PDB file of C-alpha atoms and ligand atoms in Angstrom:
ATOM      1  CA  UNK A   1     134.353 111.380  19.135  1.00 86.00           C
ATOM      2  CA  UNK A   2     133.571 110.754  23.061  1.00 84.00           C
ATOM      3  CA  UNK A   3     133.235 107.695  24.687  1.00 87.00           C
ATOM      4  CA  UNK A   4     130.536 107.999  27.067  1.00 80.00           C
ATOM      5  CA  UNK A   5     130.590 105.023  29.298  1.00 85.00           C
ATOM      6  CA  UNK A   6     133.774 103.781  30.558  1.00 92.00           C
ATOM      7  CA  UNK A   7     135.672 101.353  27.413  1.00 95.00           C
ATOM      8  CA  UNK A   8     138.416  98.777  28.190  1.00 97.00           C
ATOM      9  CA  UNK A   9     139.346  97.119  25.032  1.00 98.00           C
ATOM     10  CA  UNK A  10     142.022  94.202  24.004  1.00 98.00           C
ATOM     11  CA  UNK A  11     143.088  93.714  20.690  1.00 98.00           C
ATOM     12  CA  UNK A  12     143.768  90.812  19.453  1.00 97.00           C
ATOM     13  CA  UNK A  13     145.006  89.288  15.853  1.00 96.00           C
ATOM     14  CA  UNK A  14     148.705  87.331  14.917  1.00 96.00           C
ATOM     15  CA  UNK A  15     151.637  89.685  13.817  1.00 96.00           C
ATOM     16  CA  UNK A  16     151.594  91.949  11.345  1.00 94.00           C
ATOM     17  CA  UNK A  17     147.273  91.788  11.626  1.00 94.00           C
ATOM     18  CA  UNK A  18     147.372  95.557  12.358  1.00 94.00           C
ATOM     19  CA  UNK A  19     147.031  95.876  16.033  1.00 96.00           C
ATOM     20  CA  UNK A  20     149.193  98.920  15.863  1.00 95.00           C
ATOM     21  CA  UNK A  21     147.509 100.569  13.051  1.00 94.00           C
ATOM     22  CA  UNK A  22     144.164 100.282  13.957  1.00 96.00           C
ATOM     23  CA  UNK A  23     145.357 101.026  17.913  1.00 97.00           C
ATOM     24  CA  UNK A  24     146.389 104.418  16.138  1.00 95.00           C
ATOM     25  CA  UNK A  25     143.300 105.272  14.817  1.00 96.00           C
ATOM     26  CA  UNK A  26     141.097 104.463  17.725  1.00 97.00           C
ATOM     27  CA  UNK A  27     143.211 106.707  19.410  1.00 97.00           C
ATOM     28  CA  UNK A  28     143.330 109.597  16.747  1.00 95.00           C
ATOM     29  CA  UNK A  29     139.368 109.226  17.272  1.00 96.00           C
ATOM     30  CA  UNK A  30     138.879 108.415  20.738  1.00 96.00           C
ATOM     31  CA  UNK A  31     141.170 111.126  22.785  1.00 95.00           C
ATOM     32  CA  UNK A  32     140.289 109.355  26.050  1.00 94.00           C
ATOM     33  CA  UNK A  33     141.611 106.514  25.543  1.00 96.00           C
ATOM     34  CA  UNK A  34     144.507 105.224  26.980  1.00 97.00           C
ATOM     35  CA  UNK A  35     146.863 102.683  24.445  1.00 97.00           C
ATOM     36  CA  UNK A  36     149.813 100.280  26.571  1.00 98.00           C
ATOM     37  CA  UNK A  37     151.276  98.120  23.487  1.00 97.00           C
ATOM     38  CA  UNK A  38     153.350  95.768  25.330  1.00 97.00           C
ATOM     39  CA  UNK A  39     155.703  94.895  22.051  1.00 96.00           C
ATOM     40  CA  UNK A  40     156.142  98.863  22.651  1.00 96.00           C
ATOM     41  CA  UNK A  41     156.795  98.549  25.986  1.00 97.00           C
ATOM     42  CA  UNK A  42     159.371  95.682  25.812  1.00 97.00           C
ATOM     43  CA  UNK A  43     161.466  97.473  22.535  1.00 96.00           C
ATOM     44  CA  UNK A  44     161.449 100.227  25.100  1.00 95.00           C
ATOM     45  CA  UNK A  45     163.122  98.659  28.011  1.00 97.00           C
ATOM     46  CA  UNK A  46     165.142  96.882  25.598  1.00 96.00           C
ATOM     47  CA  UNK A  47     166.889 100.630  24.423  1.00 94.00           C
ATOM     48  CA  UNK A  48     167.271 101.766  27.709  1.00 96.00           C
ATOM     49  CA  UNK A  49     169.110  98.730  28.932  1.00 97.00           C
ATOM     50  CA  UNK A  50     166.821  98.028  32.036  1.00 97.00           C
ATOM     51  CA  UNK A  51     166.960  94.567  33.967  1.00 97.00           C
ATOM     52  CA  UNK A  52     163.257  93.854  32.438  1.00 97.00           C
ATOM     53  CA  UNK A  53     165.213  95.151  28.385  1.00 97.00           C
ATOM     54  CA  UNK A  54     168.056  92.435  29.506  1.00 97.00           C
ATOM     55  CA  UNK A  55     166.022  89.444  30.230  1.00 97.00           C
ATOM     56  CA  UNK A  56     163.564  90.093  27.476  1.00 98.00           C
ATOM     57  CA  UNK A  57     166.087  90.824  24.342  1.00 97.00           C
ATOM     58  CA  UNK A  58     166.483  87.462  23.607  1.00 97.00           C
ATOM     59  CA  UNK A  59     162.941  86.378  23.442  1.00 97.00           C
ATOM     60  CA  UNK A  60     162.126  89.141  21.252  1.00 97.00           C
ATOM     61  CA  UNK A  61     164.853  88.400  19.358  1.00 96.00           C
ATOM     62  CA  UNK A  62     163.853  85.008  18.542  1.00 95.00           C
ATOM     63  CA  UNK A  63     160.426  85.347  18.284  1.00 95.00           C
ATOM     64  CA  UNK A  64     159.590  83.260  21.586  1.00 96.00           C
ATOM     65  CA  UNK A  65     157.068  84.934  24.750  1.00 97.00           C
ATOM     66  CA  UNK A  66     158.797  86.479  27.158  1.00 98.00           C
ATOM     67  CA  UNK A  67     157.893  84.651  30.601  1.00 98.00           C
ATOM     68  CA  UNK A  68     154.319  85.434  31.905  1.00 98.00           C
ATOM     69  CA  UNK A  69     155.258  86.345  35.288  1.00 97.00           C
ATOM     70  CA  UNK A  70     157.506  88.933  33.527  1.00 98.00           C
ATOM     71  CA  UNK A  71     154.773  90.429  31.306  1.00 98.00           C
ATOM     72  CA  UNK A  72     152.327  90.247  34.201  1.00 98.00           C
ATOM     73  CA  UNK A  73     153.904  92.683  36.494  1.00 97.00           C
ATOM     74  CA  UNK A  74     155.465  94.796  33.583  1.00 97.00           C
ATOM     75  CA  UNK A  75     152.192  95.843  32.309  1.00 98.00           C
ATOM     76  CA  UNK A  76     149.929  95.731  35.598  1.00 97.00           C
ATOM     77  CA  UNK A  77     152.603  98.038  36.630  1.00 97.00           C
ATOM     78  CA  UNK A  78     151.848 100.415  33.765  1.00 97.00           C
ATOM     79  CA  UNK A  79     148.402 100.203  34.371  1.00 97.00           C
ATOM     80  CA  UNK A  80     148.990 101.151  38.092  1.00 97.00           C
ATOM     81  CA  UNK A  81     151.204 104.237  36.895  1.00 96.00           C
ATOM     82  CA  UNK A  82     149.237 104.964  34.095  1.00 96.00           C
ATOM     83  CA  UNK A  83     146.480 105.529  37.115  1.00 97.00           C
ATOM     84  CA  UNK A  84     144.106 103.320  34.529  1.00 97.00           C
ATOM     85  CA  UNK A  85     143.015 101.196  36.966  1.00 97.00           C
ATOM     86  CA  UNK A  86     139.702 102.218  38.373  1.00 96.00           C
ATOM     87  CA  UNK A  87     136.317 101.762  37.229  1.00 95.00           C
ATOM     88  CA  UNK A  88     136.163 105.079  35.024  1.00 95.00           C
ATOM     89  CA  UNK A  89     138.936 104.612  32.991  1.00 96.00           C
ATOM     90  CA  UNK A  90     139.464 104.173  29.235  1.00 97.00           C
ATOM     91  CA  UNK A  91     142.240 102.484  27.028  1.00 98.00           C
ATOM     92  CA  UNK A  92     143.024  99.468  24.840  1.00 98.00           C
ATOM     93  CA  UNK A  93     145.618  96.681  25.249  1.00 98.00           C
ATOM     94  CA  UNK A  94     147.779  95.558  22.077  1.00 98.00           C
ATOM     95  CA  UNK A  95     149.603  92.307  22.768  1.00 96.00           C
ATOM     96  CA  UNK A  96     148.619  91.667  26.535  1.00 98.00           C
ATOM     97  CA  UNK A  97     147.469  89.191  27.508  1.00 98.00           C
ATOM     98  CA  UNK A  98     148.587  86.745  25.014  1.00 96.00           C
ATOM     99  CA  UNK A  99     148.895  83.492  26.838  1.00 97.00           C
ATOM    100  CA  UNK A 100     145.470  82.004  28.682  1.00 97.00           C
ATOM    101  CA  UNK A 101     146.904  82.615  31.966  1.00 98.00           C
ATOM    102  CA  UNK A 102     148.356  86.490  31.012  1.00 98.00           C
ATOM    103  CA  UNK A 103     144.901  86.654  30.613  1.00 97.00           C
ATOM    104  CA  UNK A 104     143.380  85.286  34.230  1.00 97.00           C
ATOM    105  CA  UNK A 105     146.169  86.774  36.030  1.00 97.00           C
ATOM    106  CA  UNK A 106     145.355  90.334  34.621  1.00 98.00           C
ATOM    107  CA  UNK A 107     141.167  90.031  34.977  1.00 97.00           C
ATOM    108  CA  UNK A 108     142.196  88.964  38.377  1.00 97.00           C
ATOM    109  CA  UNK A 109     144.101  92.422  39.319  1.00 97.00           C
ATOM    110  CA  UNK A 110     141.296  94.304  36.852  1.00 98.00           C
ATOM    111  CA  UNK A 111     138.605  92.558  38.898  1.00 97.00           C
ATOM    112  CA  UNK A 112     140.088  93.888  42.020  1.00 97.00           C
ATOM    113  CA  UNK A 113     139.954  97.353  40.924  1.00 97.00           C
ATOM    114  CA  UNK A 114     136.577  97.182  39.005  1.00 96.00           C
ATOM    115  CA  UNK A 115     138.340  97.943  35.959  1.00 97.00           C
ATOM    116  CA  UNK A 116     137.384  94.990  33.819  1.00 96.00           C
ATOM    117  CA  UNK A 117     137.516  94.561  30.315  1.00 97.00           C
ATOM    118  CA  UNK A 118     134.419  95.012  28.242  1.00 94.00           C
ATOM    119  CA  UNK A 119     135.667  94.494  25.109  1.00 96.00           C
ATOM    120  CA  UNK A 120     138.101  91.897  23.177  1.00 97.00           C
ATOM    121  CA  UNK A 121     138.319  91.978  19.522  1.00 97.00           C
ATOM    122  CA  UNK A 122     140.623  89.920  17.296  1.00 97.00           C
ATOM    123  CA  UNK A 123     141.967  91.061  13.789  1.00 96.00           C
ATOM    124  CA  UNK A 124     141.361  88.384  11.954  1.00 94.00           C
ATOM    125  CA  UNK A 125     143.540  88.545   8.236  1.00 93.00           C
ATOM    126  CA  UNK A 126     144.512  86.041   5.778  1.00 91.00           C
ATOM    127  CA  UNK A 127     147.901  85.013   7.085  1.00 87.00           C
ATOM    128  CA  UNK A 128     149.536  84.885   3.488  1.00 86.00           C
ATOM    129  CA  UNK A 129     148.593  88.893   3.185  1.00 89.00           C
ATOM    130  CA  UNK A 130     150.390  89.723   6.880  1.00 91.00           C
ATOM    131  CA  UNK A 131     153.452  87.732   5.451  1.00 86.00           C
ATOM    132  CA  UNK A 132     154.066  90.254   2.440  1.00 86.00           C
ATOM    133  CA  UNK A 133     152.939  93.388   4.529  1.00 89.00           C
ATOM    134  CA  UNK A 134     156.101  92.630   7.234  1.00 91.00           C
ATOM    135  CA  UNK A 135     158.883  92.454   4.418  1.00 88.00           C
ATOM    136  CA  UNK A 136     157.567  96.157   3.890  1.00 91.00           C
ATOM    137  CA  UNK A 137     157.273  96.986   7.320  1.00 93.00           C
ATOM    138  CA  UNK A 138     159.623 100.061   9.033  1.00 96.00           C
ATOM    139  CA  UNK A 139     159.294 101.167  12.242  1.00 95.00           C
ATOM    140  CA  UNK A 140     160.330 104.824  14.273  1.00 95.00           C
ATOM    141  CA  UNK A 141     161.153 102.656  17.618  1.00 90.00           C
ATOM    142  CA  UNK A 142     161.512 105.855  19.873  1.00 90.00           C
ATOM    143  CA  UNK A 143     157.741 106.524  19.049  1.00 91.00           C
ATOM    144  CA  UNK A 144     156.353 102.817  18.088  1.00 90.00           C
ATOM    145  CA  UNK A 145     155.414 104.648  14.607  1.00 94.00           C
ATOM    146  CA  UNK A 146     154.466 101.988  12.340  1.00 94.00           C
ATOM    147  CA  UNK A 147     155.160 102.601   8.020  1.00 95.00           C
ATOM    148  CA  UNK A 148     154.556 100.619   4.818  1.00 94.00           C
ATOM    149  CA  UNK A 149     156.364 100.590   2.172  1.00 92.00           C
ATOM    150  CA  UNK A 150     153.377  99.955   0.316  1.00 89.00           C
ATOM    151  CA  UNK A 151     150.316 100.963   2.335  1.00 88.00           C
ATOM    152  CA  UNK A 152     151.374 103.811   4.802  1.00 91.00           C
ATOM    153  CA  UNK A 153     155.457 105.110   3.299  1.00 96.00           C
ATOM    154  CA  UNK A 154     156.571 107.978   4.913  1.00 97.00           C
ATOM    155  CA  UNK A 155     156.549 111.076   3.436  1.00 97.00           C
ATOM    156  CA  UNK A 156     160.432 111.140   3.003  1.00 97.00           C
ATOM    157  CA  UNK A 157     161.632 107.798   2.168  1.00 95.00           C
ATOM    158  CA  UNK A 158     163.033 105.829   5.468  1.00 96.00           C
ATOM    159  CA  UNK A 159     162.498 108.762   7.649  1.00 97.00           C
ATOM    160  CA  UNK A 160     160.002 109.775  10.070  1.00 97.00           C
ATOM    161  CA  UNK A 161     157.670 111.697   9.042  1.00 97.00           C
ATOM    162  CA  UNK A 162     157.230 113.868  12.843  1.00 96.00           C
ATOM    163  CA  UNK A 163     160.841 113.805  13.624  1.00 97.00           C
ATOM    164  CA  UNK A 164     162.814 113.245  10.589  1.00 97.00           C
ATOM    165  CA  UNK A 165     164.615 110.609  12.194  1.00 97.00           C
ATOM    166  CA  UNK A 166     166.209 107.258  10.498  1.00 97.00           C
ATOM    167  CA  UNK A 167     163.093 104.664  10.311  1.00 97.00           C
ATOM    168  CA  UNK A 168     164.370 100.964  10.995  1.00 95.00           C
ATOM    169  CA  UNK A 169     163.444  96.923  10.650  1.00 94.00           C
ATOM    170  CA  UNK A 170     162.353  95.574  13.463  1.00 92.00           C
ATOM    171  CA  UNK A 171     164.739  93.114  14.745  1.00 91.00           C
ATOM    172  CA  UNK A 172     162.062  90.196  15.124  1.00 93.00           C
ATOM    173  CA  UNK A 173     160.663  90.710  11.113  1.00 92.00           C
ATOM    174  CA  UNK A 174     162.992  88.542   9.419  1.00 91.00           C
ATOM    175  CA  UNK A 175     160.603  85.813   7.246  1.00 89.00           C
ATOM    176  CA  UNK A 176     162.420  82.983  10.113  1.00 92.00           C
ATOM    177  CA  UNK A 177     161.512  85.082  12.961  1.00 93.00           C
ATOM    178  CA  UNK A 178     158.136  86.100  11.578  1.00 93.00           C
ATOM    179  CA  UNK A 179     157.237  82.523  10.905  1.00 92.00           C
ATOM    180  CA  UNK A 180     158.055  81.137  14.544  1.00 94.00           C
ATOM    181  CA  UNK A 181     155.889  84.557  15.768  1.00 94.00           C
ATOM    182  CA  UNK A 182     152.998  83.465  13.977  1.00 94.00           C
ATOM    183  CA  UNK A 183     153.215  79.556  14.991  1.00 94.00           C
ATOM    184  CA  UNK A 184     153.576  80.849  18.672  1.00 94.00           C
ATOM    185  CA  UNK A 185     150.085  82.690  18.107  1.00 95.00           C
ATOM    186  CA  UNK A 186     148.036  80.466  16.584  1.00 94.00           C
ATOM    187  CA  UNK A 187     149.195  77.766  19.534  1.00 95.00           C
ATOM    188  CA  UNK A 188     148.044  80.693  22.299  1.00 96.00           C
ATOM    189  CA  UNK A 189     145.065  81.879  20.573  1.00 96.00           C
ATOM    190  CA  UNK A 190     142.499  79.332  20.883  1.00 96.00           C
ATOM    191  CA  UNK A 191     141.931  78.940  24.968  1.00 96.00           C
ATOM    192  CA  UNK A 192     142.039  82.848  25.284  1.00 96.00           C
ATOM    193  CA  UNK A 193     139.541  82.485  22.634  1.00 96.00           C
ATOM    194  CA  UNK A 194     137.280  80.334  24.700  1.00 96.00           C
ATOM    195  CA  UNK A 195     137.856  82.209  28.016  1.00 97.00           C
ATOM    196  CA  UNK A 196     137.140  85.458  26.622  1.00 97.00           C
ATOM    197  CA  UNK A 197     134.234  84.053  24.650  1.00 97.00           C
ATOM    198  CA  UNK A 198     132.614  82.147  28.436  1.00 97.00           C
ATOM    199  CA  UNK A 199     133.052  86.139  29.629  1.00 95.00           C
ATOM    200  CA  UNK A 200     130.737  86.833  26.573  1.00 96.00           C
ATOM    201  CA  UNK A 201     133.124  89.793  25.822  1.00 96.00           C
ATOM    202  CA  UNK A 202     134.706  88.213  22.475  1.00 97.00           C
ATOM    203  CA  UNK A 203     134.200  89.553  18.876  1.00 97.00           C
ATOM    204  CA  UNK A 204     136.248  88.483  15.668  1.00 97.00           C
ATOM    205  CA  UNK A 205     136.270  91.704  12.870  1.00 97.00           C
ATOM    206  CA  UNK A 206     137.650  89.997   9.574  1.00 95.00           C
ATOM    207  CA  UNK A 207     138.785  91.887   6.118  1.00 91.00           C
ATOM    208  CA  UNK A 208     142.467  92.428   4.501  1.00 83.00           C
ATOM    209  CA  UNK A 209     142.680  95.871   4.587  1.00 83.00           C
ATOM    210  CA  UNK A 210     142.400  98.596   7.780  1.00 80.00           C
ATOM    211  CA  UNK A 211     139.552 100.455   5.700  1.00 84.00           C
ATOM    212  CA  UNK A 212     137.518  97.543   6.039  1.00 91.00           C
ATOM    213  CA  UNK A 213     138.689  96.304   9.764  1.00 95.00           C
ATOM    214  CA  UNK A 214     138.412  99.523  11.213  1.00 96.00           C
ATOM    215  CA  UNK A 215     134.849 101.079  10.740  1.00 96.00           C
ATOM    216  CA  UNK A 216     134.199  97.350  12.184  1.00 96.00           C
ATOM    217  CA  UNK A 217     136.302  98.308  15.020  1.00 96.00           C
ATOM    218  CA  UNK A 218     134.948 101.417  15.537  1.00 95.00           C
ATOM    219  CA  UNK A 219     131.109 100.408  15.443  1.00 94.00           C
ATOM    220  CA  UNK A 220     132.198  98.082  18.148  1.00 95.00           C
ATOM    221  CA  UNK A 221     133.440 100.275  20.701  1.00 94.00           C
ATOM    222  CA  UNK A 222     130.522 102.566  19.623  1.00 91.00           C
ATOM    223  CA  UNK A 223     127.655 100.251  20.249  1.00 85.00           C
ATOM    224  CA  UNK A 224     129.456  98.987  23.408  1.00 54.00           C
ATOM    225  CA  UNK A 225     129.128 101.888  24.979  1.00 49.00           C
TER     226      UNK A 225
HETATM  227  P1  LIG B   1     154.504  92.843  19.393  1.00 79.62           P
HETATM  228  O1  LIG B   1     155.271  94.083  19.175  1.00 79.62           O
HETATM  229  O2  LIG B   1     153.217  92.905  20.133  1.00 79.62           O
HETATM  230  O3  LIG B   1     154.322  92.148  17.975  1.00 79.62           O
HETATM  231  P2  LIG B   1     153.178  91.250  17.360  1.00 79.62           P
HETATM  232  O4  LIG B   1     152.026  90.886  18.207  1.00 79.62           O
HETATM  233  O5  LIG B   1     153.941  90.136  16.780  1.00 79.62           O
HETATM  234  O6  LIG B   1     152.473  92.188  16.341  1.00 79.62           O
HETATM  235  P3  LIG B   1     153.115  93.237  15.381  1.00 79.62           P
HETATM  236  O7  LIG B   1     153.468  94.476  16.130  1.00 79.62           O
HETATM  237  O8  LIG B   1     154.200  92.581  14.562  1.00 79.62           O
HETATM  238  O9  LIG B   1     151.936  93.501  14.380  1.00 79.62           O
HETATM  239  P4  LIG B   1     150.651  94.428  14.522  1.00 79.62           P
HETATM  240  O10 LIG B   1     149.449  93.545  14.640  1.00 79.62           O
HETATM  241  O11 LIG B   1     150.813  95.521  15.523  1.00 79.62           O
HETATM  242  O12 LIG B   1     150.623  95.005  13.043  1.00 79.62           O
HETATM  243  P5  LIG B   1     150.994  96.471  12.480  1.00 79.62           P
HETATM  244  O13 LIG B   1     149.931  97.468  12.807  1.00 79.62           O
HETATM  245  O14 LIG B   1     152.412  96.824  12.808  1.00 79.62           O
HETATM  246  O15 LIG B   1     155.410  91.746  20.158  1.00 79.62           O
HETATM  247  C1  LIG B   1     156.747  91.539  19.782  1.00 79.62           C
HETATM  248  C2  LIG B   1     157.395  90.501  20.698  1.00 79.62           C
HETATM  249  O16 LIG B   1     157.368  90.964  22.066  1.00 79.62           O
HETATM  250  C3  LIG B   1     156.730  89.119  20.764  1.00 79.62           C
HETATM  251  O17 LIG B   1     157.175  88.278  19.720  1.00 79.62           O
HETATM  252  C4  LIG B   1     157.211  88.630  22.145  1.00 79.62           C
HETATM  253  O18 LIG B   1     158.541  88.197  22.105  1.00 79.62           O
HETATM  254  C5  LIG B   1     157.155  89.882  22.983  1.00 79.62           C
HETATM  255  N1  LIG B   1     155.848  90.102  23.655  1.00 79.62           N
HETATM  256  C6  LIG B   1     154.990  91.131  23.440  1.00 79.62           C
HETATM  257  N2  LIG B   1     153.905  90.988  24.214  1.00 79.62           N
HETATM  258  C7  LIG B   1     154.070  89.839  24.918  1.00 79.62           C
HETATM  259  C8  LIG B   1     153.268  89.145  25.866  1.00 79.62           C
HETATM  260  N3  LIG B   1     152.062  89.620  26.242  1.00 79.62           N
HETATM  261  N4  LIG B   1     153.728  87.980  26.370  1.00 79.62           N
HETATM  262  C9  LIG B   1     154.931  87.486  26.001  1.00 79.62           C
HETATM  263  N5  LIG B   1     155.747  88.095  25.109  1.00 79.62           N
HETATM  264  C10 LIG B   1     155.312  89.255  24.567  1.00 79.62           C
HETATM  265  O19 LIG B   1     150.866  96.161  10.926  1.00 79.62           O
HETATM  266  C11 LIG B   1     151.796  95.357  10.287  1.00 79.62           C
HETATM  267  C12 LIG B   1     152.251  95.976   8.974  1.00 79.62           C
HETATM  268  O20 LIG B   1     151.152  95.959   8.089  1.00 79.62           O
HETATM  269  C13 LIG B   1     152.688  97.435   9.072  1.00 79.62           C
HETATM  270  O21 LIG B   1     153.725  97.673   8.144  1.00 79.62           O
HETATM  271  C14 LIG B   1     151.448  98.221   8.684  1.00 79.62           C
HETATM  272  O22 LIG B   1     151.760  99.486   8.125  1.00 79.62           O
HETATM  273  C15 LIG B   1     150.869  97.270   7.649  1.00 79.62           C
HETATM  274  N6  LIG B   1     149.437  97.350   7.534  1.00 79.62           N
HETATM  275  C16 LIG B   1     148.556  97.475   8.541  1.00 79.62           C
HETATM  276  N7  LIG B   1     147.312  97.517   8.057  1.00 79.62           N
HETATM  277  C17 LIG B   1     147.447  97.374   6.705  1.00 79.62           C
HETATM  278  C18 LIG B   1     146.532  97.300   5.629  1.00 79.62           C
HETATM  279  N8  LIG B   1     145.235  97.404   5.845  1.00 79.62           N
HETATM  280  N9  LIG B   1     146.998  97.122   4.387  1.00 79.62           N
HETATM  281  C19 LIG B   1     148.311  97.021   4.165  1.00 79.62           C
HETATM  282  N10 LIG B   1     149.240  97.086   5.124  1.00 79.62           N
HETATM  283  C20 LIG B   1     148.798  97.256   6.377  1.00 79.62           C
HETATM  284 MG1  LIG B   2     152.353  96.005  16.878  1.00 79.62          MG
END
């Protein structure tokens, strides 16, 4: 499908609500857009040792933020080098902003390129269901592919299915880790809530599976348009 007016989109939703799945699809659907995931982008710079991978491991690690000024000019810069910032461009935002004032700082820099957002939407699933979907969650980190045991296995058993390669836990999905994650976001949500509601750009899609959620999704970013 093509977008035909310019689309900017955050999603929102606590861990393990399907940000990455349903980030996949729009982009299966929607080849101009543009995904930065910054749980991605962090694992990343974590495996490749850089300063940013150094400070951050530990956060990740145990389920805390990693400092806003950090995140700020980790993914601003990606937008810069991604060239996304200008008033044509297209892509989605999975996990940034995700503090109230990630999320002035960065419509700040987007105002100043007329590259605001247009469109937030927040996963909203039964927290109990997200619980037993990250005990069966495996990841291919090089690529960010995301598998469930149950829902989306691979099609040989803890491998990838593009390049064969050993899947893995993520570090941060013990049920210790996973409970602190989810605490974290339900103290964060609610003033990003109400900012991005006053910017009358906020809509909540609601259901326990992706087959529900996404059509929801996509008939957002359809009618937006
Ligand atoms: P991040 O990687 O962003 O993790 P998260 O927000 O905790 O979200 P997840 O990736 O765990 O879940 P998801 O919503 O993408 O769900 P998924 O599609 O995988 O962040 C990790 C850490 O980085 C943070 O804790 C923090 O330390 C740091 N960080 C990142 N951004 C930051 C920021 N802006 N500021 C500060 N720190 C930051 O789905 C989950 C599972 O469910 C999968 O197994 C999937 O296959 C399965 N599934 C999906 N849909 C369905 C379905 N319909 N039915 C059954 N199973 C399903
Ligand atoms: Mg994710």
């Amino acid at each position: 499908m093509n977008l035909i007016k310019p689309t900017r989109l955050l999603l929102l939703g606590a861990p393990g609500s399907g940000k990455g799945t349903i980030s996949k699809r729009l982009l299966d659907n929607f080849k101009q857009l543009k995904s930065i995931a910054s749980g991605d982008v962090l694992r990343s710079q974590i495996s490749q040792k850089t300063s940013i991978g150094l400070k951050a491991e530990s956060y990740l690690k145990s389920g805390s933020l990693v400092p806003d000024s950090i995140m700020i000019n980790l993914i601003t810069n990606q937008l810069q080098n991604q060239n996304l910032l200008h008033s044509n461009s297209n892509w989605l935002l999975d996990g940034f902003p995700r503090t109230f004032n990630q999320a002035k700082e960065l419509n700040h820099v987007l105002d100043e390129n007329q590259s605001n957002l247009n469109l937030v939407i927040e996963l909203n699933v039964d927290q109990n269901i997200i619980l037993k979907r990250i005990e069966s969650r495996y990841v291919h980190l090089p690529s960010g592919r995301i598998y469930n045991l149950d829902y989306n296995p691979p099609k040989v058993p803890f491998k990838d299915d593009i390049t064969g390669e050993p899947l893995t836990k993520r570090e941060d999905d013990t049920a210790e880790v996973f409970s602190k994650r989810l605490i974290k976001y339900n103290e964060e949500i609610q003033p990003m809530r109400q900012y991005f509601q006053k910017l009358g750009i906020w809509h909540e899609v609601s259901g326990n599976t992706s087959d529900i959620i996404y059509p929801k999704v996509e008939k957002l970013v359809i009618s937006d348009i």
